[in-house]
Coordinates of C-alpha atoms in Angstrom, one line a residue:
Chain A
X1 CA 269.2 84.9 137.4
X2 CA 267.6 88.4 136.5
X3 CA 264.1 88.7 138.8
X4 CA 263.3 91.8 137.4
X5 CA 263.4 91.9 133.3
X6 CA 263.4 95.2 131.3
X7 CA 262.8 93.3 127.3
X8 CA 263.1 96.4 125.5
X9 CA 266.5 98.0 125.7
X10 CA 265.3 101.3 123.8
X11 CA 261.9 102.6 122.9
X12 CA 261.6 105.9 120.5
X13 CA 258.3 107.8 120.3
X14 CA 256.6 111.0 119.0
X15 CA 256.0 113.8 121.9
X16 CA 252.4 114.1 122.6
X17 CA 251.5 110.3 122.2
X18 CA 251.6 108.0 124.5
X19 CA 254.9 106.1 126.0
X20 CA 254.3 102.8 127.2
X21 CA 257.5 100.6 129.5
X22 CA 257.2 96.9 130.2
X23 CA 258.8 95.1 133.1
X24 CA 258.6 91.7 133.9
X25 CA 259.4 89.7 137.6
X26 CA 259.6 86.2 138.7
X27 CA 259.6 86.7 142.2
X28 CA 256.2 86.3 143.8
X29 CA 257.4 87.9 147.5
X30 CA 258.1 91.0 145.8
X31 CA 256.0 93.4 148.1
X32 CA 256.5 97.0 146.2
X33 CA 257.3 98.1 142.8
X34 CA 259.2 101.4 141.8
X35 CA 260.3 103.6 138.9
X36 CA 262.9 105.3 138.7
X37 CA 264.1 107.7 135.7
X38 CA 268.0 108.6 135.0
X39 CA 269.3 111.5 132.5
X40 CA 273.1 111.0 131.6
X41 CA 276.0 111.8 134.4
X42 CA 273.3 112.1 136.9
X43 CA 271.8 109.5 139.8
X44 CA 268.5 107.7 138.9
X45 CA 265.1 110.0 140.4
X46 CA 262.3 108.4 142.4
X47 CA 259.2 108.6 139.6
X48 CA 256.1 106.3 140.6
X49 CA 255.7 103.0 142.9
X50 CA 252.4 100.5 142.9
X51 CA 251.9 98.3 146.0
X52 CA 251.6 94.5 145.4
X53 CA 247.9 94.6 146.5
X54 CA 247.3 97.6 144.3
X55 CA 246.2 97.1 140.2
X56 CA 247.1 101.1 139.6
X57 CA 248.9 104.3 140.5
X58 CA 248.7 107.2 138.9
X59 CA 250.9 111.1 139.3
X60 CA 250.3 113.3 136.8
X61 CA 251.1 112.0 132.9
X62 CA 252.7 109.0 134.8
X63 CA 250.6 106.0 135.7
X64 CA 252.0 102.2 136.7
X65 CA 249.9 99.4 136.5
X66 CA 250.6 95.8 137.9
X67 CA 249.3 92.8 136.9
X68 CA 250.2 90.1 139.6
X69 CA 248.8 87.4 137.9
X70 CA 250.9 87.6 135.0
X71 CA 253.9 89.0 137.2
X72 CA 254.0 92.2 134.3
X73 CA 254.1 95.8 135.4
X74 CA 254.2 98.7 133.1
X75 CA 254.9 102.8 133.1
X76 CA 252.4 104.5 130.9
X77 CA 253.8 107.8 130.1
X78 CA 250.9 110.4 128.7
X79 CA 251.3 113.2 126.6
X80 CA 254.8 111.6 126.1
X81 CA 257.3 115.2 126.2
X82 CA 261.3 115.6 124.7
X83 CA 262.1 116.0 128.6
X84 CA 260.7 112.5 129.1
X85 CA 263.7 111.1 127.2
X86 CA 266.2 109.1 129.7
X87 CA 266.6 105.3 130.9
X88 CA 264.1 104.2 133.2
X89 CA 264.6 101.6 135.4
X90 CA 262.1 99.3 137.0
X91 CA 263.0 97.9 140.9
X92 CA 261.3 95.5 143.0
X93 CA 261.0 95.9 146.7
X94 CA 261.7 92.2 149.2
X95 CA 262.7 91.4 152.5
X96 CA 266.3 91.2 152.9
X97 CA 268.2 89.3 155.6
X98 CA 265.5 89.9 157.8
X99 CA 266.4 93.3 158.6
X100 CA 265.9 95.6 155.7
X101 CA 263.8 95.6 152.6
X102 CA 266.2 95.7 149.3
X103 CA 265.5 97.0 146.0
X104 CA 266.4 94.9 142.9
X105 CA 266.8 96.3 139.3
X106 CA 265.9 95.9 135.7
X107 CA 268.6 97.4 133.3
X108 CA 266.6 99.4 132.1
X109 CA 264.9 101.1 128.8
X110 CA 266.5 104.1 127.2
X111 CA 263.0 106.5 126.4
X112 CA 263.4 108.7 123.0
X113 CA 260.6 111.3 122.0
X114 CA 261.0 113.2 119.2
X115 CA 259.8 116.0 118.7
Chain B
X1 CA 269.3 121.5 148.7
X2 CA 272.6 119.0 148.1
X3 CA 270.5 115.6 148.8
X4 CA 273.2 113.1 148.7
X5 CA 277.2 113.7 147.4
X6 CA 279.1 111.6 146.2
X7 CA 283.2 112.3 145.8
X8 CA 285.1 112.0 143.9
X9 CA 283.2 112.0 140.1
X10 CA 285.8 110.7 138.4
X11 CA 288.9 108.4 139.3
X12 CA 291.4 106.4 137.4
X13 CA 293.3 103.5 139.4
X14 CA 296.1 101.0 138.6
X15 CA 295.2 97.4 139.3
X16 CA 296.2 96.7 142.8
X17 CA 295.6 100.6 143.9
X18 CA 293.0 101.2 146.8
X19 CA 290.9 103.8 147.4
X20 CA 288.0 105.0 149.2
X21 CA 284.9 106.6 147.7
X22 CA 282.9 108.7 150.0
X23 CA 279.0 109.7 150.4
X24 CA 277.2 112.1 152.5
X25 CA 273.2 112.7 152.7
X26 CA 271.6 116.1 154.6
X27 CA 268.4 114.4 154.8
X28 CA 268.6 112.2 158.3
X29 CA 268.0 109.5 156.3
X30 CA 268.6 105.9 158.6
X31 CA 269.5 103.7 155.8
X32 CA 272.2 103.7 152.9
X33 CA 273.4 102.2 149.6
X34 CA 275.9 101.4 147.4
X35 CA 275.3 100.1 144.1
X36 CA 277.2 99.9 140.9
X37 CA 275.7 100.5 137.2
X38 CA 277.6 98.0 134.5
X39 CA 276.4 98.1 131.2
X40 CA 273.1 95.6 130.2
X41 CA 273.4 94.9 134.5
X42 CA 271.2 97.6 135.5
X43 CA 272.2 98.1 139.8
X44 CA 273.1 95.9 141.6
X45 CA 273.6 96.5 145.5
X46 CA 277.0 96.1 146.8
X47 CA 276.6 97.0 150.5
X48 CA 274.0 98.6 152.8
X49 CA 273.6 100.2 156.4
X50 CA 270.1 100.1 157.3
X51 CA 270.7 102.1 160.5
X52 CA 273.8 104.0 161.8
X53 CA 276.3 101.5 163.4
X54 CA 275.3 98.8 160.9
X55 CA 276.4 97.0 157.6
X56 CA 275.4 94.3 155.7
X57 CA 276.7 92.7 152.2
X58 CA 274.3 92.8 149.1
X59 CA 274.5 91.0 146.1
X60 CA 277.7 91.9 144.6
X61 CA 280.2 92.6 147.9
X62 CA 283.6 90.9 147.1
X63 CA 286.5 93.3 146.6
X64 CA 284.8 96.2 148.8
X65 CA 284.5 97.1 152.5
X66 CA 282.1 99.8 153.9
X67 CA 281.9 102.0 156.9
X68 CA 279.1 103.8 158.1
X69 CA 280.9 106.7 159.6
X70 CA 277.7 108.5 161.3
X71 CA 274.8 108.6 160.5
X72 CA 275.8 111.2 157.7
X73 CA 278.4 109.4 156.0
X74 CA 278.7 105.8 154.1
X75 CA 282.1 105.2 152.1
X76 CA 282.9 102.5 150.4
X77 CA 286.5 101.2 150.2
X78 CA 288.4 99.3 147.2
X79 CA 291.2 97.4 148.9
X80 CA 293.3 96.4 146.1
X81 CA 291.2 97.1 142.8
X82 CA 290.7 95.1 140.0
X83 CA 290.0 95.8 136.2
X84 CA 286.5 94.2 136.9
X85 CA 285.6 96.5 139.0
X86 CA 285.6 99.5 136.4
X87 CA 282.3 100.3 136.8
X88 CA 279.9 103.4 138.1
X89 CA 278.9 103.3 141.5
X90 CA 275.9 105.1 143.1
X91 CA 275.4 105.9 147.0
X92 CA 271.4 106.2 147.7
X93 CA 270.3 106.9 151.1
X94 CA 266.2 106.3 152.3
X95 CA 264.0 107.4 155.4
X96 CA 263.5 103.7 155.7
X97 CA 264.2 100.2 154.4
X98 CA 264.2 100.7 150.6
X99 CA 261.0 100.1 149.1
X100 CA 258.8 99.4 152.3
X101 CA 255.3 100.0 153.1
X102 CA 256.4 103.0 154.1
X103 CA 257.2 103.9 150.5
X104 CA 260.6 105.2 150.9
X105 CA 262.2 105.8 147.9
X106 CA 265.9 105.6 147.3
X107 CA 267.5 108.7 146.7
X108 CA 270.8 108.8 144.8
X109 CA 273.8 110.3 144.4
X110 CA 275.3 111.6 141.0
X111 CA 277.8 108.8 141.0
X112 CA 281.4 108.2 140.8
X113 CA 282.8 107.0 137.6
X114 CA 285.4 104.3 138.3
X115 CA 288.6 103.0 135.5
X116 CA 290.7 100.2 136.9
X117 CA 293.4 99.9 133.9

């Protein structure tokens, strides 16, 4: 039972337009919502996160944008660079045996821009 | 500026081997991870320690054992391993609970690649 979907395994675009990765939940307790970015032979990197009582976050080129309704978050990626091109993984923030908050994980979308 | 190490990066094992895989963060961080990566599985949390002197199971904890050695130091132990457990595994530690209103990130390791043949 996947609560956090990642549709698109791969996703190839030209540098300097705009990168746009989907990522769908099920669970409606889900209070945060992270991205995280991993180059090959290394640990996934914090990115971005969006509060569930948020619609938008944006850092830089990177913005997130959460539609609770529809249970659909995405990572817009603007001017998309060569750089930008690793798996990104999207991860959902609940409450976790009452202690601890856990983080659960899509599998991820493997970014391309060319050049 | 080492964040959080993981040894070893690399390790072969015979089924039925055991071994331990260690993890250390410089960053005072109260809670840590492990998760493994499997292809089309993205990660999935094998054990935690959300503060020094304690562990709990995640999703995926049959086959390991943890210890949370200090507040420093998280391994993860494979007792007799298994050809399903070929996998990478990731250490992440965070200030906090992962993923709170306190927006505390995980932050990982580089990972150890794992081959049970």
């Amino acid at each position: 039972d996947q609560q956090v979907k990642q549709n698109s395994p791969s996703l190839s675009v030209q540098e300097g337009r705009i990168s746009i990765l989907n990522c769908d939940y099920t669970n409606s307790m889900f209070d945060y919502f992270l991205w995280y970015k991993k180059y090959p032979a290394e640990g996934p990197t914090f990115l971005i996160s969006i509060s569930s009582i948020k619609d938008k976050n944006e850092d830089g080129r990177f913005t997130v944008f959460l539609n609770k309704s529809a249970k659909h978050l995405s990572l817009h990626i603007v001017p998309s660079q060569p750089g930008d091109s690793a798996v990104y993984f999207c991860a959902a923030s609940v409450r976790y045996g009452g202690a601890t908050n856990k983080l659960i994980f899509g599998t991820g979308t493997l970014l391309a821009v060319q050049p | 500026n080492a964040g959080v190490t993981q040894t070893p990066k690399f390790q072969v094992l015979k089924t039925g081997q055991s071994m331990t895989l260690q993890c250390a963060q410089d960053m005072n961080h109260n809670s840590m991870y492990w998760y493994r990566q499997d292809p089309g599985m993205g990660l999935r949390l094998i054990y935690y320690s959300a503060s020094e002197g304690t562990t709990d199971k995640g999703e995926v904890p049959n086959g390991y054992n943890v210890s949370r050695l200090n507040k420093r130091e998280f391994s993860l132990r494979l007792e007799s391993a298994a050809p399903s457990q070929t996998s990478v595994y990731f250490c992440a530690s965070s200030e906090f609970g992962a993923g709170t209103s306190y927006n505390s990130p995980l932050h990982f390791g580089n990972g150890t690649r794992l081959t049970v043949t």
